[in-house]
CSV table of C-alpha atoms in Angstrom, one decimal:
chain,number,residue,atom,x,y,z
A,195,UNK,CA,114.8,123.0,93.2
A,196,UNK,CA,112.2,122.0,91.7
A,197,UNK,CA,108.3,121.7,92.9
A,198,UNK,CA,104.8,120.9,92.1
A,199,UNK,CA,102.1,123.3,92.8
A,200,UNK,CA,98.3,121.6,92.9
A,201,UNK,CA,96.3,120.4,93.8
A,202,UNK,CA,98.2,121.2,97.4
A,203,UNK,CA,94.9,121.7,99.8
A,204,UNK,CA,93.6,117.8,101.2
A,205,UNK,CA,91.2,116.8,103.5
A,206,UNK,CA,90.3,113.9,105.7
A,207,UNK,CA,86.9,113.7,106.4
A,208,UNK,CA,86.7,110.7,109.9
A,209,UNK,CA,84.0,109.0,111.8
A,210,UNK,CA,83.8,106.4,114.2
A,211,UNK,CA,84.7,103.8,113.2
A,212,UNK,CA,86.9,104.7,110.4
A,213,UNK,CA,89.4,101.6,109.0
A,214,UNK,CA,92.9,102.7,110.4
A,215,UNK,CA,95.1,101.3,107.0
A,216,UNK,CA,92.6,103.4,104.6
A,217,UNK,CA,93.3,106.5,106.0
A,218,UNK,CA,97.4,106.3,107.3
A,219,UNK,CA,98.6,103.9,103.7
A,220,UNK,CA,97.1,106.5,101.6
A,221,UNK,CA,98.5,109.6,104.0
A,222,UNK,CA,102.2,107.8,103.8
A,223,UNK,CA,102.6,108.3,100.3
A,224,UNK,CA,101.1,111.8,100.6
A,225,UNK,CA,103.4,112.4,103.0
A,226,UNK,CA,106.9,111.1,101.5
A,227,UNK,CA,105.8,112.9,98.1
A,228,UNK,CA,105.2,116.4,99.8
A,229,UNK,CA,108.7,116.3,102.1
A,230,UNK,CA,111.6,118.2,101.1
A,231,UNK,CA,113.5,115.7,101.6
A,232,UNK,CA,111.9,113.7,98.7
A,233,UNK,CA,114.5,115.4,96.5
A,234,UNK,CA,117.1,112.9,97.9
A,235,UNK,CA,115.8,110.2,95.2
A,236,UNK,CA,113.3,112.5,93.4
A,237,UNK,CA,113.5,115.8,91.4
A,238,UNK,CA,110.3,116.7,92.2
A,239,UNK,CA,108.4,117.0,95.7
A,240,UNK,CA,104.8,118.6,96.1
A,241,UNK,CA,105.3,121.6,98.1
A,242,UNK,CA,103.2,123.8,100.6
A,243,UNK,CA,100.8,121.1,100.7
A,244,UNK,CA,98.0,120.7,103.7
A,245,UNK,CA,95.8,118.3,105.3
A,246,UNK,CA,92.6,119.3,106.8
A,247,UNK,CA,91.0,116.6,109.6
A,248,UNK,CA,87.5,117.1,109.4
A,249,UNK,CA,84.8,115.5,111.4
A,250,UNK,CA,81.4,115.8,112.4
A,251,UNK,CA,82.6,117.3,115.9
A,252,UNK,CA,85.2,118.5,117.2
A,253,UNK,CA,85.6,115.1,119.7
A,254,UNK,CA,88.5,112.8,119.4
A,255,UNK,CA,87.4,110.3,117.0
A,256,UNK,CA,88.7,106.7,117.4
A,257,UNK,CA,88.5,103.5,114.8
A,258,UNK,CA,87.0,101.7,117.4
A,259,UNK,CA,82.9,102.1,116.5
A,260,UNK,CA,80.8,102.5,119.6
A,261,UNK,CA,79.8,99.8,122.0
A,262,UNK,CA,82.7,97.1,119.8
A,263,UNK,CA,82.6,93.9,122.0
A,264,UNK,CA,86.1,92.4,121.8
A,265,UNK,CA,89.8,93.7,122.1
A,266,UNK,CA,90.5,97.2,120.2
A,267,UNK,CA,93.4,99.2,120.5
A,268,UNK,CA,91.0,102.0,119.7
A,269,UNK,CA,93.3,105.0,119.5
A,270,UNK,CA,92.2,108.2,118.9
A,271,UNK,CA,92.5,111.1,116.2
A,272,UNK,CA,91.6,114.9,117.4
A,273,UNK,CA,89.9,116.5,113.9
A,274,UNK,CA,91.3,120.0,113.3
A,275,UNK,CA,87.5,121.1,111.6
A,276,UNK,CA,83.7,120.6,111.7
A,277,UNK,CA,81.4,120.2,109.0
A,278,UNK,CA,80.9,123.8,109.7
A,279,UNK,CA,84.1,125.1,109.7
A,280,UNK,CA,86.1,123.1,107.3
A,281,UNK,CA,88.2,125.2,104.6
A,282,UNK,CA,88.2,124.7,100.9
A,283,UNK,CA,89.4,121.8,99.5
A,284,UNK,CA,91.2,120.5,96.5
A,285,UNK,CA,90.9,116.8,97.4
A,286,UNK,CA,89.0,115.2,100.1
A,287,UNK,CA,89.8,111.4,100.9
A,288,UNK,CA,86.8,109.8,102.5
A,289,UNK,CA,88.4,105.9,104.5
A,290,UNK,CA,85.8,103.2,105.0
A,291,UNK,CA,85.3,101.3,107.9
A,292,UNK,CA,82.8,99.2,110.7
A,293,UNK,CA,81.5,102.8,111.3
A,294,UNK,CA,80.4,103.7,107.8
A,295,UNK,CA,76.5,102.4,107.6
A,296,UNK,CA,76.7,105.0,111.1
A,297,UNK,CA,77.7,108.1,109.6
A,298,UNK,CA,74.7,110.5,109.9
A,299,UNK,CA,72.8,112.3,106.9
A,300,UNK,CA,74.3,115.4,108.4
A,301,UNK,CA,77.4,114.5,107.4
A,302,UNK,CA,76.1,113.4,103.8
A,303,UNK,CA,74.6,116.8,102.6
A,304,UNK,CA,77.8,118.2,103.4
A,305,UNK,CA,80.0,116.0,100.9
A,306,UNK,CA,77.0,116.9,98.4
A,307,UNK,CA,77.3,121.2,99.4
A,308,UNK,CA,81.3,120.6,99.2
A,309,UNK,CA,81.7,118.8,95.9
A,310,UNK,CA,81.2,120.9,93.4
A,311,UNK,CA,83.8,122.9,94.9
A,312,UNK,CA,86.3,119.7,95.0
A,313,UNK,CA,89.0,118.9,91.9
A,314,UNK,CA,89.4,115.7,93.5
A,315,UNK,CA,87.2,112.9,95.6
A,316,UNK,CA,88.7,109.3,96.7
A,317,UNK,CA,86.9,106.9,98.4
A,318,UNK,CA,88.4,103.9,100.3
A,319,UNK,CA,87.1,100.6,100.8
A,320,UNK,CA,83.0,101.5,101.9
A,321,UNK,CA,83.7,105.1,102.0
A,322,UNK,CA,81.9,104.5,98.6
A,323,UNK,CA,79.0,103.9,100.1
A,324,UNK,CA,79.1,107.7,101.6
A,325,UNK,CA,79.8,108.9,97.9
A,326,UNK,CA,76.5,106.9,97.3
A,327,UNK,CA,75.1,107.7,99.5
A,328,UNK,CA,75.1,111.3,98.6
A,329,UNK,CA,74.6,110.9,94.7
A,330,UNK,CA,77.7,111.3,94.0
A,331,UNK,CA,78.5,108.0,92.4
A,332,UNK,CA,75.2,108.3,90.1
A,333,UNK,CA,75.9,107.2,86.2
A,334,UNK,CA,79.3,106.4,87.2
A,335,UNK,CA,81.4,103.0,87.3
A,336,UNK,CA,82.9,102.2,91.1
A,337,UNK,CA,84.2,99.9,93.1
A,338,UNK,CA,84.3,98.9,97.6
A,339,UNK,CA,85.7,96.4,100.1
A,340,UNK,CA,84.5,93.4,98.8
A,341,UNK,CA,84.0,91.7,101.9
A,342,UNK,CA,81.2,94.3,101.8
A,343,UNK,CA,80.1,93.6,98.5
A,344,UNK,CA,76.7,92.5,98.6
A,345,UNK,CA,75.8,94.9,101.6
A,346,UNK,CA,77.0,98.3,99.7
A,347,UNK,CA,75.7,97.5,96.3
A,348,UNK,CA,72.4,96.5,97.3
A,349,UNK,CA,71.3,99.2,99.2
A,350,UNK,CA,68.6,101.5,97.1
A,351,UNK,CA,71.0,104.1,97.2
A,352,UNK,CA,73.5,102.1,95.0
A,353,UNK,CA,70.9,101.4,91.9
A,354,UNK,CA,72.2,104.1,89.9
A,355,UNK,CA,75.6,103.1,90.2
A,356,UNK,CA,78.0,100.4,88.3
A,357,UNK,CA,79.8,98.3,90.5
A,358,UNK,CA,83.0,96.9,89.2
A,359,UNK,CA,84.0,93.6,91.2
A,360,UNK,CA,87.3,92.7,89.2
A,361,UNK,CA,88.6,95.9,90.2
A,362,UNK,CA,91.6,97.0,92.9
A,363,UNK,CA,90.4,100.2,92.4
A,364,UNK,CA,88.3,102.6,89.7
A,365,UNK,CA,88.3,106.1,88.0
A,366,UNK,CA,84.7,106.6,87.9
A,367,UNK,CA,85.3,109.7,86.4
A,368,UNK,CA,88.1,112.7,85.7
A,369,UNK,CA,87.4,113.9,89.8
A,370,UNK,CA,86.1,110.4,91.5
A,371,UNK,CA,88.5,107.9,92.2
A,372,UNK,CA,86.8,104.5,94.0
A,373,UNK,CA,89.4,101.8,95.6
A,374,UNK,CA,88.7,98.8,97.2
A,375,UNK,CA,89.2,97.2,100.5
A,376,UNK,CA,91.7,98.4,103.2
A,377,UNK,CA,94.7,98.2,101.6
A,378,UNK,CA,93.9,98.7,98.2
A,379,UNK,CA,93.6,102.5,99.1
A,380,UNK,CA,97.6,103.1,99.4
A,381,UNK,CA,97.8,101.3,95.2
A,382,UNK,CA,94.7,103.7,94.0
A,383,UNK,CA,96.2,107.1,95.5
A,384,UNK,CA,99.9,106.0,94.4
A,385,UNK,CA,98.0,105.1,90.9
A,386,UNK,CA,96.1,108.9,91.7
A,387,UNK,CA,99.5,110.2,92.2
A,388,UNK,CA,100.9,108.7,88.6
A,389,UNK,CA,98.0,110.4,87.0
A,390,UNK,CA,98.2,114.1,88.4
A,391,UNK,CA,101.8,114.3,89.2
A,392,UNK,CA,103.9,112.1,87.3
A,393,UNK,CA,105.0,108.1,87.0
A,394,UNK,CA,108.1,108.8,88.6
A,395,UNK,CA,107.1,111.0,91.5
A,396,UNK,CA,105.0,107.7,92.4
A,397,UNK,CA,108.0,105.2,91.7
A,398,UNK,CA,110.0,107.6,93.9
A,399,UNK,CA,107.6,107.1,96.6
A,400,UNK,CA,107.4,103.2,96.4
A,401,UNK,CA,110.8,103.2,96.7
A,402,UNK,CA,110.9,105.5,99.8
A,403,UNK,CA,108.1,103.3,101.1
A,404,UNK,CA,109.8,100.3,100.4
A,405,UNK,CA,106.4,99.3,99.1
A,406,UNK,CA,105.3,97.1,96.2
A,407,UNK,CA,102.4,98.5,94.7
A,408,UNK,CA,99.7,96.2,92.7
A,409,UNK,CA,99.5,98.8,89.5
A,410,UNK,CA,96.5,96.5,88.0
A,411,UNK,CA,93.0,98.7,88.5
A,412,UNK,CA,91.2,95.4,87.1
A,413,UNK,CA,92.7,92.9,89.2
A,414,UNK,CA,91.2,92.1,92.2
A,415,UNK,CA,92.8,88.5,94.1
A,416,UNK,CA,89.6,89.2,96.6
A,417,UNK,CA,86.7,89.7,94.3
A,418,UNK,CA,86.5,86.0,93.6
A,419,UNK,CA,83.0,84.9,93.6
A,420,UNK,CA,81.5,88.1,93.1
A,421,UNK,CA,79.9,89.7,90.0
A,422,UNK,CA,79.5,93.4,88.8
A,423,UNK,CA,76.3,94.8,89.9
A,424,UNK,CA,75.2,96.9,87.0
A,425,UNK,CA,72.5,100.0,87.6
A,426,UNK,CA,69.2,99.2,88.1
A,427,UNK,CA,67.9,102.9,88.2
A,428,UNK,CA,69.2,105.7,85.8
């Protein structure tokens, strides 16, 4: 038997208000690649992995952003840490989501106090805007939901980053990974998976998935109309 050792320690870092598809797609192929069972149609499974839920509190957090007019199924996750008790990390996934322009500077300082510490960062859809947010996109190339375009990449803390358009997802650098909207999470961590653990370990997982991933990072059907938004601050 043969298995993978790191990185092995994730984390999940919710809000209110978090997108429900850019947290569970990228957590299903996580999930298949870490299970035993993965052997059946792959040599290799990543084992004695965890996943840390982290929130700001230690509340049940729902998708469902406060005060929502309108139907919501609204259900609930209960975070297993707070930003005070969360353990080390080797890659923390931060979803977007309605709630995102919500989430407190609180919550901020601590992604800049944990980073250095992190081998790994990926940001779905305008979970970018939190890496902004906190500096951590600075001098680097990314990419969000691009129904949210023109709202993330105008705000002053987005001037000193480049924002890709044409792009299903972006490796800013060797530890940030940037995807865009929604679904586009699950295709950048299987393409995250490719990189750090192998092409076949995330074939296998497609196939488990039954899931046909879009493996072109600069190829977005949905940025149509839209332009890079180049740094306007260094």
């Amino acid at each position: 038997m043969l298995s993978i050792k790191e990185p092995t320690k994730f984390g999940l870092l919710l809000y209110p208000g978090f997108e429900v598809l850019d947290v569970f797609g990228p957590l299903e192929a996580l999930n298949v690649i870490s299970r035993e069972d993965f052997l059946k149609i792959s040599p290799v499974y990543i084992e004695n992995v965890s996943l840390s839920i982290i929130a700001e509190t230690m509340e049940p957090v729902s998708p469902g952003k406060p005060g929502m007019a309108g139907s919501s199924l609204a259900q609930k996750i209960t975070p297993e840490y707070t930003l005070e008790n969360a353990p080390d990390l080797d890659v923390l996934l931060i979803p977007g989501g309605l709630g995102s322009d919500d989430v407190p500077d609180v919550v901020i300082q601590w992604l800049r106090n944990i980073f250095p510490n992190l081998q790994y960062l990926i940001t779905v859809c305008t979970g970018a805007d939190l890496a902004a947010r906190a500096g951590l996109l600075n001098g680097l190339r990314a990419t969000t939901n691009k129904m949210a375009w023109k709202w993330v990449t105008s705000k002053p803390t987005s001037r000193k980053t480049y924002w890709v358009a044409d792009a299903r997802w972006v490796k800013g650098s060797p530890k940030i990974w940037t995807t865009s909207g929604v679904s586009a999470g699950t295709d950048g961590v299987i393409a995250w998976i490719e990189e750090i653990y192998g092409a076949d370990l995330a074939t296998n997982a497609c196939t488990w998935m039954e899931y046909i991933r879009d493996s072109k990072p600069n190829c977005d059907p949905f940025s149509k109309g839209l332009h890079d938004v180049p740094p306007t601050e260094t």
